[in-house]
Amino acid sequence: MDETREPLAMTVHLLANSGHGSLLQQTLDQLLDCICPEVRVFLVSERVSPVKYYDKCHSKRSRFPGMSVLLFLHERLGEERLFRVLDSLQHWPWQCYPTQNAQGRPCPYILANQEFYSLDNQMPVWGVRQVHCGTEVLRVTLYCSFDNYEDAIGLYEMILQREATLQKSNFCFFALYSTESFALQLSLKQLPPGVSVDPKEASVLQFKVQEIGQLVPLLPHPCVPISHTRWQTQDYDGNKILLQVFLFGLCDL
């Protein structure tokens, strides 16, 4: 078999506080090792100092987490495996994510009797679902405000250089990697009118692109270089994006 493989078009970078990076990376690696050991989607690095989140105004009437990760695990591989994954999410450093807002009202699109977890309130929320047919899926979902959804589809189609698969009028996904038993997806979900997105400040989506010059003028926000291969920008709802110039066949510097 050919050992060379084109790198993942997308990785998720999580920014941990100083001294916590290795713990969080190990936690994620252990969780995903029994699901997709062949790919490393989540990369943890440490920031020099914590972000002062209280400097940002989060007083809007209804906000929804900007990013989630759902693991769709197949029942044919046994309940023991599913329970093992769920059990790991219920122990430190994972924390149960509250499914109600400050007024005690259920958050929109949080399914009944479904628990969500997180490693940090500025990182994605995680959940587990059991599937009965098809492949297992690791799905990274970006939640889009109602008015930004169509523009977001166009933006990520342009970055990924592929069309989205539309499943519903308010939901689509991009197939980023697949085998006979596993698939990695980036999905976009439209929120109801009046619900704003709460971008996760410690979560960054990095995409590999072959060319940056023609892409920059088409982006909705300024795109600034942070190294000789990486450029930083954000999408319509404020989710952080890194664009890494990569030529297939050359070393990734």
CSV table of C-alpha atoms in Angstrom, one decimal, residues 11-249:
chain,number,residue,atom,x,y,z
A,11,THR,CA,-7.6,20.5,11.5
A,12,VAL,CA,-9.0,22.0,14.7
A,13,HIS,CA,-6.5,23.9,16.9
A,14,LEU,CA,-7.4,24.3,20.6
A,15,LEU,CA,-5.6,26.9,22.6
A,16,ALA,CA,-5.1,25.8,26.2
A,17,ASN,CA,-3.9,27.9,29.1
A,18,SER,CA,-0.2,27.5,30.0
A,19,GLY,CA,0.6,24.2,31.6
A,20,HIS,CA,-2.6,22.4,30.4
A,21,GLY,CA,-1.7,21.7,26.8
A,22,SER,CA,-0.2,18.2,27.1
A,23,LEU,CA,-3.1,17.1,29.4
A,24,LEU,CA,-5.8,18.2,27.0
A,25,GLN,CA,-4.0,16.7,24.0
A,26,GLN,CA,-3.6,13.4,25.8
A,27,THR,CA,-7.3,13.5,26.8
A,28,LEU,CA,-8.4,14.0,23.2
A,29,ASP,CA,-6.0,11.4,21.8
A,30,GLN,CA,-7.3,8.8,24.3
A,31,LEU,CA,-11.0,9.6,23.5
A,32,LEU,CA,-10.5,9.4,19.7
A,33,ASP,CA,-8.0,6.5,19.6
A,34,CYS,CA,-10.8,3.9,19.4
A,35,ILE,CA,-12.7,5.9,16.8
A,36,CYS,CA,-10.3,7.3,14.3
A,37,PRO,CA,-6.7,6.4,15.2
A,38,GLU,CA,-5.5,7.0,11.7
A,39,VAL,CA,-6.2,10.7,11.7
A,40,ARG,CA,-5.3,13.5,14.1
A,41,VAL,CA,-8.0,16.2,13.8
A,42,PHE,CA,-7.5,18.0,17.1
A,43,LEU,CA,-4.2,19.7,17.9
A,44,VAL,CA,-3.7,21.4,21.3
A,45,SER,CA,-1.2,24.2,21.8
A,46,GLU,CA,-0.7,26.6,24.8
A,47,ARG,CA,-1.3,30.3,24.8
A,48,VAL,CA,1.1,32.5,26.7
A,49,SER,CA,-1.6,34.0,28.9
A,50,PRO,CA,-5.3,33.4,29.3
A,51,VAL,CA,-7.7,35.5,27.3
A,52,LYS,CA,-9.7,37.9,29.4
A,53,TYR,CA,-13.1,36.8,28.2
A,54,TYR,CA,-14.9,39.3,30.5
A,55,ASP,CA,-13.6,42.1,28.3
A,56,LYS,CA,-16.1,40.9,25.6
A,57,CYS,CA,-19.7,41.8,25.8
A,58,HIS,CA,-21.8,38.6,25.9
A,59,SER,CA,-25.1,40.2,27.0
A,60,LYS,CA,-27.2,39.4,23.9
A,61,ARG,CA,-30.6,37.9,24.7
A,62,SER,CA,-29.9,34.5,23.2
A,63,ARG,CA,-26.5,33.0,22.2
A,64,PHE,CA,-25.6,29.6,21.0
A,65,PRO,CA,-22.1,27.8,21.1
A,66,GLY,CA,-20.4,28.5,17.8
A,67,MET,CA,-18.9,25.0,17.4
A,68,SER,CA,-19.7,21.4,18.4
A,69,VAL,CA,-18.2,18.0,17.9
A,70,LEU,CA,-20.5,15.0,17.5
A,71,LEU,CA,-19.3,11.4,17.6
A,72,PHE,CA,-21.7,9.0,15.7
A,73,LEU,CA,-20.7,5.6,17.0
A,74,HIS,CA,-22.0,2.4,15.5
A,75,GLU,CA,-24.0,0.0,17.6
A,76,ARG,CA,-22.5,-3.1,15.9
A,77,LEU,CA,-19.2,-2.4,17.6
A,78,GLY,CA,-20.8,-3.0,21.0
A,79,GLU,CA,-22.4,-1.1,23.8
A,80,GLU,CA,-19.3,-1.5,25.9
A,81,ARG,CA,-17.3,0.7,23.5
A,82,LEU,CA,-20.0,3.4,23.5
A,83,PHE,CA,-20.2,3.4,27.3
A,84,ARG,CA,-16.4,3.6,27.5
A,85,VAL,CA,-16.5,6.8,25.4
A,86,LEU,CA,-19.4,8.2,27.4
A,87,ASP,CA,-17.7,7.4,30.7
A,88,SER,CA,-14.5,9.2,29.7
A,89,LEU,CA,-16.5,12.4,28.9
A,90,GLN,CA,-17.9,12.3,32.5
A,91,HIS,CA,-14.5,12.5,34.1
A,92,TRP,CA,-12.1,15.4,34.6
A,93,PRO,CA,-10.9,17.4,32.7
A,94,TRP,CA,-14.2,17.1,30.8
A,95,GLN,CA,-17.1,19.2,32.2
A,96,CYS,CA,-20.8,18.8,31.6
A,97,TYR,CA,-22.0,21.6,29.4
A,98,PRO,CA,-25.2,23.3,30.7
A,99,THR,CA,-28.2,22.9,28.4
A,100,GLN,CA,-30.1,25.8,29.9
A,101,ASN,CA,-29.4,29.5,29.7
A,102,ALA,CA,-29.3,31.9,32.6
A,103,GLN,CA,-33.1,32.1,32.7
A,104,GLY,CA,-33.5,28.4,32.9
A,105,ARG,CA,-34.8,28.0,29.4
A,106,PRO,CA,-33.5,25.1,27.2
A,107,CYS,CA,-30.9,26.1,24.7
A,108,PRO,CA,-32.2,25.8,21.1
A,109,TYR,CA,-31.3,22.6,19.2
A,110,ILE,CA,-30.1,20.8,22.3
A,111,LEU,CA,-31.9,17.5,22.0
A,112,ALA,CA,-33.9,16.1,24.9
A,113,ASN,CA,-32.0,13.7,27.2
A,114,GLN,CA,-28.7,14.4,25.3
A,115,GLU,CA,-25.6,15.5,27.4
A,116,PHE,CA,-22.9,17.8,26.1
A,117,TYR,CA,-19.4,18.2,27.4
A,118,SER,CA,-16.5,20.5,27.1
A,119,LEU,CA,-12.9,20.9,28.1
A,120,ASP,CA,-13.2,24.7,28.4
A,121,ASN,CA,-16.0,27.2,28.0
A,122,GLN,CA,-14.2,28.6,25.0
A,123,MET,CA,-13.7,25.2,23.3
A,124,PRO,CA,-16.3,23.2,21.3
A,125,VAL,CA,-19.1,21.3,23.0
A,126,TRP,CA,-19.0,17.5,22.5
A,127,GLY,CA,-21.7,14.9,22.3
A,128,VAL,CA,-22.1,11.2,21.4
A,129,ARG,CA,-24.8,9.6,19.3
A,130,GLN,CA,-25.5,6.0,18.5
A,131,VAL,CA,-26.1,5.0,14.8
A,132,HIS,CA,-27.6,1.8,13.5
A,133,CYS,CA,-26.3,1.8,9.9
A,134,GLY,CA,-23.7,3.4,7.7
A,135,THR,CA,-20.2,4.5,8.8
A,136,GLU,CA,-19.1,6.1,12.0
A,137,VAL,CA,-18.7,9.9,11.8
A,138,LEU,CA,-16.8,12.6,13.6
A,139,ARG,CA,-18.7,15.8,12.7
A,140,VAL,CA,-17.4,19.2,13.5
A,141,THR,CA,-20.4,21.6,13.3
A,142,LEU,CA,-20.3,25.4,12.9
A,143,TYR,CA,-23.5,27.1,13.9
A,144,CYS,CA,-24.4,30.0,11.7
A,145,SER,CA,-26.7,33.0,12.5
A,146,PHE,CA,-29.8,32.9,10.3
A,147,ASP,CA,-28.7,35.7,8.0
A,148,ASN,CA,-25.1,34.4,7.5
A,149,TYR,CA,-25.9,30.8,6.7
A,150,GLU,CA,-25.9,31.0,2.9
A,151,ASP,CA,-22.8,33.2,2.8
A,152,ALA,CA,-21.0,30.8,5.1
A,153,ILE,CA,-21.7,27.9,2.7
A,154,GLY,CA,-20.1,29.9,-0.1
A,155,LEU,CA,-17.1,30.9,2.0
A,156,TYR,CA,-16.3,27.3,3.1
A,157,GLU,CA,-16.9,26.0,-0.4
A,158,MET,CA,-14.3,28.5,-1.6
A,159,ILE,CA,-11.8,27.6,1.0
A,160,LEU,CA,-12.2,23.9,0.7
A,161,GLN,CA,-12.6,23.9,-3.1
A,162,ARG,CA,-15.5,21.5,-3.0
A,163,GLU,CA,-19.3,21.7,-2.9
A,164,ALA,CA,-21.3,21.2,0.3
A,165,THR,CA,-23.7,18.3,0.5
A,166,LEU,CA,-27.1,19.7,1.3
A,167,GLN,CA,-29.2,17.5,3.6
A,168,LYS,CA,-31.8,20.1,4.7
A,169,SER,CA,-32.5,23.7,4.0
A,170,ASN,CA,-30.7,24.6,7.2
A,171,PHE,CA,-28.0,22.0,7.3
A,172,CYS,CA,-25.1,20.9,5.0
A,173,PHE,CA,-21.8,19.2,5.4
A,174,PHE,CA,-18.4,18.7,3.7
A,175,ALA,CA,-16.9,15.3,3.5
A,176,LEU,CA,-13.2,15.8,4.4
A,177,TYR,CA,-12.0,12.2,4.9
A,178,SER,CA,-13.5,8.8,4.6
A,179,THR,CA,-12.8,5.1,4.8
A,180,GLU,CA,-15.1,2.1,4.7
A,181,SER,CA,-15.8,2.5,8.4
A,182,PHE,CA,-15.2,6.2,9.3
A,183,ALA,CA,-15.9,9.7,7.9
A,184,LEU,CA,-14.8,13.1,9.0
A,185,GLN,CA,-17.2,16.0,8.3
A,186,LEU,CA,-17.4,19.7,8.6
A,187,SER,CA,-21.0,20.8,8.8
A,188,LEU,CA,-22.9,24.1,8.9
A,189,LYS,CA,-26.1,24.5,10.8
A,190,GLN,CA,-28.4,27.5,10.5
A,191,LEU,CA,-29.8,28.9,13.7
A,192,PRO,CA,-33.3,30.4,14.1
A,193,PRO,CA,-33.8,34.2,13.6
A,194,GLY,CA,-32.8,36.2,16.6
A,195,VAL,CA,-30.3,33.6,18.0
A,196,SER,CA,-26.7,34.9,17.8
A,197,VAL,CA,-23.5,32.8,17.7
A,198,ASP,CA,-21.0,32.7,20.6
A,199,PRO,CA,-17.7,32.1,18.8
A,200,LYS,CA,-15.3,29.9,20.8
A,201,GLU,CA,-12.2,32.0,21.3
A,202,ALA,CA,-9.9,29.0,22.1
A,203,SER,CA,-10.9,27.1,18.9
A,204,VAL,CA,-9.4,27.7,15.5
A,205,LEU,CA,-10.1,25.9,12.3
A,206,GLN,CA,-7.0,25.5,10.1
A,207,PHE,CA,-7.4,24.8,6.4
A,208,LYS,CA,-4.7,23.8,3.9
A,209,VAL,CA,-4.9,25.9,0.7
A,210,GLN,CA,-2.7,25.8,-2.4
A,211,GLU,CA,-2.9,29.5,-3.1
A,212,ILE,CA,-3.6,32.5,-1.0
A,213,GLY,CA,-3.4,35.6,-3.3
A,214,GLN,CA,-6.7,35.1,-5.1
A,215,LEU,CA,-8.4,34.0,-1.9
A,216,VAL,CA,-7.7,37.0,0.3
A,217,PRO,CA,-9.7,39.7,-1.6
A,218,LEU,CA,-12.8,37.4,-1.5
A,219,LEU,CA,-12.8,36.8,2.3
A,220,PRO,CA,-15.4,38.7,4.5
A,221,HIS,CA,-12.8,39.9,7.0
A,222,PRO,CA,-9.2,41.1,6.8
A,223,CYS,CA,-6.7,38.2,6.4
A,224,VAL,CA,-3.3,38.9,7.9
A,225,PRO,CA,-0.1,36.8,7.7
A,226,ILE,CA,1.2,35.4,11.0
A,227,SER,CA,4.0,33.4,9.5
A,228,HIS,CA,5.5,32.7,6.0
A,229,THR,CA,2.9,29.9,5.5
A,230,ARG,CA,-0.1,30.9,7.7
A,231,TRP,CA,-2.7,33.6,7.4
A,232,GLN,CA,-5.4,34.4,9.9
A,233,THR,CA,-9.0,35.6,9.3
A,234,GLN,CA,-12.5,34.8,10.5
A,235,ASP,CA,-15.8,33.8,9.0
A,236,TYR,CA,-19.1,35.8,9.0
A,237,ASP,CA,-20.0,34.8,12.6
A,238,GLY,CA,-16.5,35.5,14.0
A,239,ASN,CA,-15.1,31.9,14.1
A,240,LYS,CA,-11.3,32.0,13.8
A,241,ILE,CA,-9.8,30.6,10.7
A,242,LEU,CA,-6.1,29.8,9.8
A,243,LEU,CA,-5.2,29.4,6.1
A,244,GLN,CA,-2.0,27.4,5.6
A,245,VAL,CA,-0.4,27.5,2.2
A,246,PHE,CA,0.5,23.9,1.3
A,247,LEU,CA,1.8,22.4,-1.9
A,248,PHE,CA,1.1,18.7,-2.0
A,249,GLY,CA,4.3,16.8,-2.4
